[in-house]
């Protein structure tokens, strides 16, 4: 979002003085709800296939944590990764455009830390209110039929399929789109970068086809780099 020239504010929960937050661009405003531990994952990859462990989880973020001015933001992205965003957040921003990446609402942590999938009980309350919903094929591996269920609830939904591209569902019509070619270094975060880029590009361009092209190109660039370096530069945008 910074690379697109937007003013960016992040509501999160992490341990005090979390060094990852210090690595963010200085112009990003961060409100951290202090927790004993920062949410911590380990991702193990076999190509694009991921096995995930969660070792710590921070505090649940609720509407009352939002500064009143932030509820007036032009664009909002709800990005739970460990069921740490209260689904009631979907009602906190009036009719402003909201992008939802719901993977974190479909996870649980087993006693050994392994992350497994669970039914998403709040889908019928969240998806109809989201302007844009973005999921990956991994999010619903436990129940592939959820793709059709969710696409009927969401006004605009994109199902990403890594190097195979994805499917966009818009007003009940489905169509596939290709991925852009890339040399894979680290796929972590590519789906979030795709979703954020698509949300912003839709607002800027007002054209779904062009916005998807921008998002697939930026996501392809992201997998060629690791860590925070996967985020796009202003020049790439």
mmCIF file with all atom_site columns, N, CA and C in Angstrom, residues 190-215:
data_model
loop_
_atom_site.group_PDB
_atom_site.id
_atom_site.type_symbol
_atom_site.label_atom_id
_atom_site.label_alt_id
_atom_site.label_comp_id
_atom_site.label_asym_id
_atom_site.label_entity_id
_atom_site.label_seq_id
_atom_site.pdbx_PDB_ins_code
_atom_site.Cartn_x
_atom_site.Cartn_y
_atom_site.Cartn_z
_atom_site.occupancy
_atom_site.B_iso_or_equiv
_atom_site.pdbx_formal_charge
_atom_site.auth_seq_id
_atom_site.auth_comp_id
_atom_site.auth_asym_id
_atom_site.auth_atom_id
_atom_site.pdbx_PDB_model_num
ATOM 1  N N  . UNK A 1 190 ? 2.631   -13.969 -0.756  1.00 0.00 ? 190 UNK A N  1
ATOM 2  C CA . UNK A 1 190 ? 2.222   -13.612 -2.118  1.00 0.00 ? 190 UNK A CA 1
ATOM 3  C C  . UNK A 1 190 ? 0.714   -13.415 -2.219  1.00 0.00 ? 190 UNK A C  1
ATOM 4  N N  . UNK A 1 191 ? -0.049  -14.251 -1.517  1.00 0.00 ? 191 UNK A N  1
ATOM 5  C CA . UNK A 1 191 ? -1.499  -14.101 -1.551  1.00 0.00 ? 191 UNK A CA 1
ATOM 6  C C  . UNK A 1 191 ? -1.969  -12.800 -0.929  1.00 0.00 ? 191 UNK A C  1
ATOM 7  N N  . UNK A 1 192 ? -1.315  -12.384 0.155   1.00 0.00 ? 192 UNK A N  1
ATOM 8  C CA . UNK A 1 192 ? -1.677  -11.121 0.804   1.00 0.00 ? 192 UNK A CA 1
ATOM 9  C C  . UNK A 1 192 ? -1.310  -9.928  -0.077  1.00 0.00 ? 192 UNK A C  1
ATOM 10 N N  . UNK A 1 193 ? -0.155  -10.031 -0.733  1.00 0.00 ? 193 UNK A N  1
ATOM 11 C CA . UNK A 1 193 ? 0.257   -8.966  -1.654  1.00 0.00 ? 193 UNK A CA 1
ATOM 12 C C  . UNK A 1 193 ? -0.698  -8.898  -2.838  1.00 0.00 ? 193 UNK A C  1
ATOM 13 N N  . UNK A 1 194 ? -1.088  -10.058 -3.361  1.00 0.00 ? 194 UNK A N  1
ATOM 14 C CA . UNK A 1 194 ? -2.069  -10.083 -4.451  1.00 0.00 ? 194 UNK A CA 1
ATOM 15 C C  . UNK A 1 194 ? -3.366  -9.407  -4.011  1.00 0.00 ? 194 UNK A C  1
ATOM 16 N N  . UNK A 1 195 ? -3.876  -9.786  -2.834  1.00 0.00 ? 195 UNK A N  1
ATOM 17 C CA . UNK A 1 195 ? -5.161  -9.252  -2.362  1.00 0.00 ? 195 UNK A CA 1
ATOM 18 C C  . UNK A 1 195 ? -5.107  -7.752  -2.160  1.00 0.00 ? 195 UNK A C  1
ATOM 19 N N  . UNK A 1 196 ? -4.056  -7.274  -1.513  1.00 0.00 ? 196 UNK A N  1
ATOM 20 C CA . UNK A 1 196 ? -3.930  -5.838  -1.254  1.00 0.00 ? 196 UNK A CA 1
ATOM 21 C C  . UNK A 1 196 ? -3.800  -5.055  -2.550  1.00 0.00 ? 196 UNK A C  1
ATOM 22 N N  . UNK A 1 197 ? -2.981  -5.574  -3.458  1.00 0.00 ? 197 UNK A N  1
ATOM 23 C CA . UNK A 1 197 ? -2.813  -4.907  -4.757  1.00 0.00 ? 197 UNK A CA 1
ATOM 24 C C  . UNK A 1 197 ? -4.129  -4.860  -5.516  1.00 0.00 ? 197 UNK A C  1
ATOM 25 N N  . UNK A 1 198 ? -4.866  -5.974  -5.523  1.00 0.00 ? 198 UNK A N  1
ATOM 26 C CA . UNK A 1 198 ? -6.138  -6.005  -6.241  1.00 0.00 ? 198 UNK A CA 1
ATOM 27 C C  . UNK A 1 198 ? -7.124  -5.004  -5.638  1.00 0.00 ? 198 UNK A C  1
ATOM 28 N N  . UNK A 1 199 ? -7.177  -4.929  -4.326  1.00 0.00 ? 199 UNK A N  1
ATOM 29 C CA . UNK A 1 199 ? -8.080  -4.003  -3.639  1.00 0.00 ? 199 UNK A CA 1
ATOM 30 C C  . UNK A 1 199 ? -7.777  -2.557  -4.030  1.00 0.00 ? 199 UNK A C  1
ATOM 31 N N  . UNK A 1 200 ? -6.491  -2.210  -4.025  1.00 0.00 ? 200 UNK A N  1
ATOM 32 C CA . UNK A 1 200 ? -6.090  -0.841  -4.360  1.00 0.00 ? 200 UNK A CA 1
ATOM 33 C C  . UNK A 1 200 ? -6.278  -0.570  -5.852  1.00 0.00 ? 200 UNK A C  1
ATOM 34 N N  . UNK A 1 201 ? -5.900  -1.531  -6.689  1.00 0.00 ? 201 UNK A N  1
ATOM 35 C CA . UNK A 1 201 ? -6.010  -1.322  -8.135  1.00 0.00 ? 201 UNK A CA 1
ATOM 36 C C  . UNK A 1 201 ? -7.462  -1.187  -8.571  1.00 0.00 ? 201 UNK A C  1
ATOM 37 N N  . UNK A 1 202 ? -8.359  -1.936  -7.936  1.00 0.00 ? 202 UNK A N  1
ATOM 38 C CA . UNK A 1 202 ? -9.787  -1.765  -8.244  1.00 0.00 ? 202 UNK A CA 1
ATOM 39 C C  . UNK A 1 202 ? -10.247 -0.353  -7.924  1.00 0.00 ? 202 UNK A C  1
ATOM 40 N N  . UNK A 1 203 ? -9.773  0.175   -6.798  1.00 0.00 ? 203 UNK A N  1
ATOM 41 C CA . UNK A 1 203 ? -10.155 1.539   -6.407  1.00 0.00 ? 203 UNK A CA 1
ATOM 42 C C  . UNK A 1 203 ? -9.569  2.559   -7.371  1.00 0.00 ? 203 UNK A C  1
ATOM 43 N N  . UNK A 1 204 ? -8.337  2.339   -7.810  1.00 0.00 ? 204 UNK A N  1
ATOM 44 C CA . UNK A 1 204 ? -7.660  3.295   -8.684  1.00 0.00 ? 204 UNK A CA 1
ATOM 45 C C  . UNK A 1 204 ? -8.175  3.236   -10.117 1.00 0.00 ? 204 UNK A C  1
ATOM 46 N N  . UNK A 1 205 ? -8.399  2.008   -10.609 1.00 0.00 ? 205 UNK A N  1
ATOM 47 C CA . UNK A 1 205 ? -8.673  1.822   -12.034 1.00 0.00 ? 205 UNK A CA 1
ATOM 48 C C  . UNK A 1 205 ? -10.155 1.669   -12.346 1.00 0.00 ? 205 UNK A C  1
ATOM 49 N N  . UNK A 1 206 ? -10.929 1.141   -11.391 1.00 0.00 ? 206 UNK A N  1
ATOM 50 C CA . UNK A 1 206 ? -12.343 0.899   -11.653 1.00 0.00 ? 206 UNK A CA 1
ATOM 51 C C  . UNK A 1 206 ? -12.587 -0.144  -12.722 1.00 0.00 ? 206 UNK A C  1
ATOM 52 N N  . UNK A 1 207 ? -11.617 -1.012  -12.953 1.00 0.00 ? 207 UNK A N  1
ATOM 53 C CA . UNK A 1 207 ? -11.700 -2.013  -14.022 1.00 0.00 ? 207 UNK A CA 1
ATOM 54 C C  . UNK A 1 207 ? -11.156 -3.326  -13.474 1.00 0.00 ? 207 UNK A C  1
ATOM 55 N N  . UNK A 1 208 ? -12.009 -4.346  -13.363 1.00 0.00 ? 208 UNK A N  1
ATOM 56 C CA . UNK A 1 208 ? -11.623 -5.600  -12.737 1.00 0.00 ? 208 UNK A CA 1
ATOM 57 C C  . UNK A 1 208 ? -10.520 -6.306  -13.517 1.00 0.00 ? 208 UNK A C  1
ATOM 58 N N  . UNK A 1 209 ? -10.627 -6.375  -14.851 1.00 0.00 ? 209 UNK A N  1
ATOM 59 C CA . UNK A 1 209 ? -9.626  -7.072  -15.649 1.00 0.00 ? 209 UNK A CA 1
ATOM 60 C C  . UNK A 1 209 ? -8.247  -6.443  -15.495 1.00 0.00 ? 209 UNK A C  1
ATOM 61 N N  . UNK A 1 210 ? -8.187  -5.125  -15.571 1.00 0.00 ? 210 UNK A N  1
ATOM 62 C CA . UNK A 1 210 ? -6.896  -4.441  -15.423 1.00 0.00 ? 210 UNK A CA 1
ATOM 63 C C  . UNK A 1 210 ? -6.347  -4.604  -14.021 1.00 0.00 ? 210 UNK A C  1
ATOM 64 N N  . UNK A 1 211 ? -7.232  -4.563  -13.019 1.00 0.00 ? 211 UNK A N  1
ATOM 65 C CA . UNK A 1 211 ? -6.787  -4.701  -11.637 1.00 0.00 ? 211 UNK A CA 1
ATOM 66 C C  . UNK A 1 211 ? -6.210  -6.090  -11.382 1.00 0.00 ? 211 UNK A C  1
ATOM 67 N N  . UNK A 1 212 ? -6.826  -7.127  -11.946 1.00 0.00 ? 212 UNK A N  1
ATOM 68 C CA . UNK A 1 212 ? -6.296  -8.488  -11.787 1.00 0.00 ? 212 UNK A CA 1
ATOM 69 C C  . UNK A 1 212 ? -4.932  -8.609  -12.451 1.00 0.00 ? 212 UNK A C  1
ATOM 70 N N  . UNK A 1 213 ? -4.761  -7.989  -13.610 1.00 0.00 ? 213 UNK A N  1
ATOM 71 C CA . UNK A 1 213 ? -3.465  -8.029  -14.283 1.00 0.00 ? 213 UNK A CA 1
ATOM 72 C C  . UNK A 1 213 ? -2.385  -7.375  -13.421 1.00 0.00 ? 213 UNK A C  1
ATOM 73 N N  . UNK A 1 214 ? -2.701  -6.224  -12.839 1.00 0.00 ? 214 UNK A N  1
ATOM 74 C CA . UNK A 1 214 ? -1.738  -5.561  -11.955 1.00 0.00 ? 214 UNK A CA 1
ATOM 75 C C  . UNK A 1 214 ? -1.408  -6.466  -10.767 1.00 0.00 ? 214 UNK A C  1
ATOM 76 N N  . UNK A 1 215 ? -2.438  -7.058  -10.156 1.00 0.00 ? 215 UNK A N  1
ATOM 77 C CA . UNK A 1 215 ? -2.230  -7.869  -8.961  1.00 0.00 ? 215 UNK A CA 1
ATOM 78 C C  . UNK A 1 215 ? -1.411  -9.119  -9.256  1.00 0.00 ? 215 UNK A C  1
#
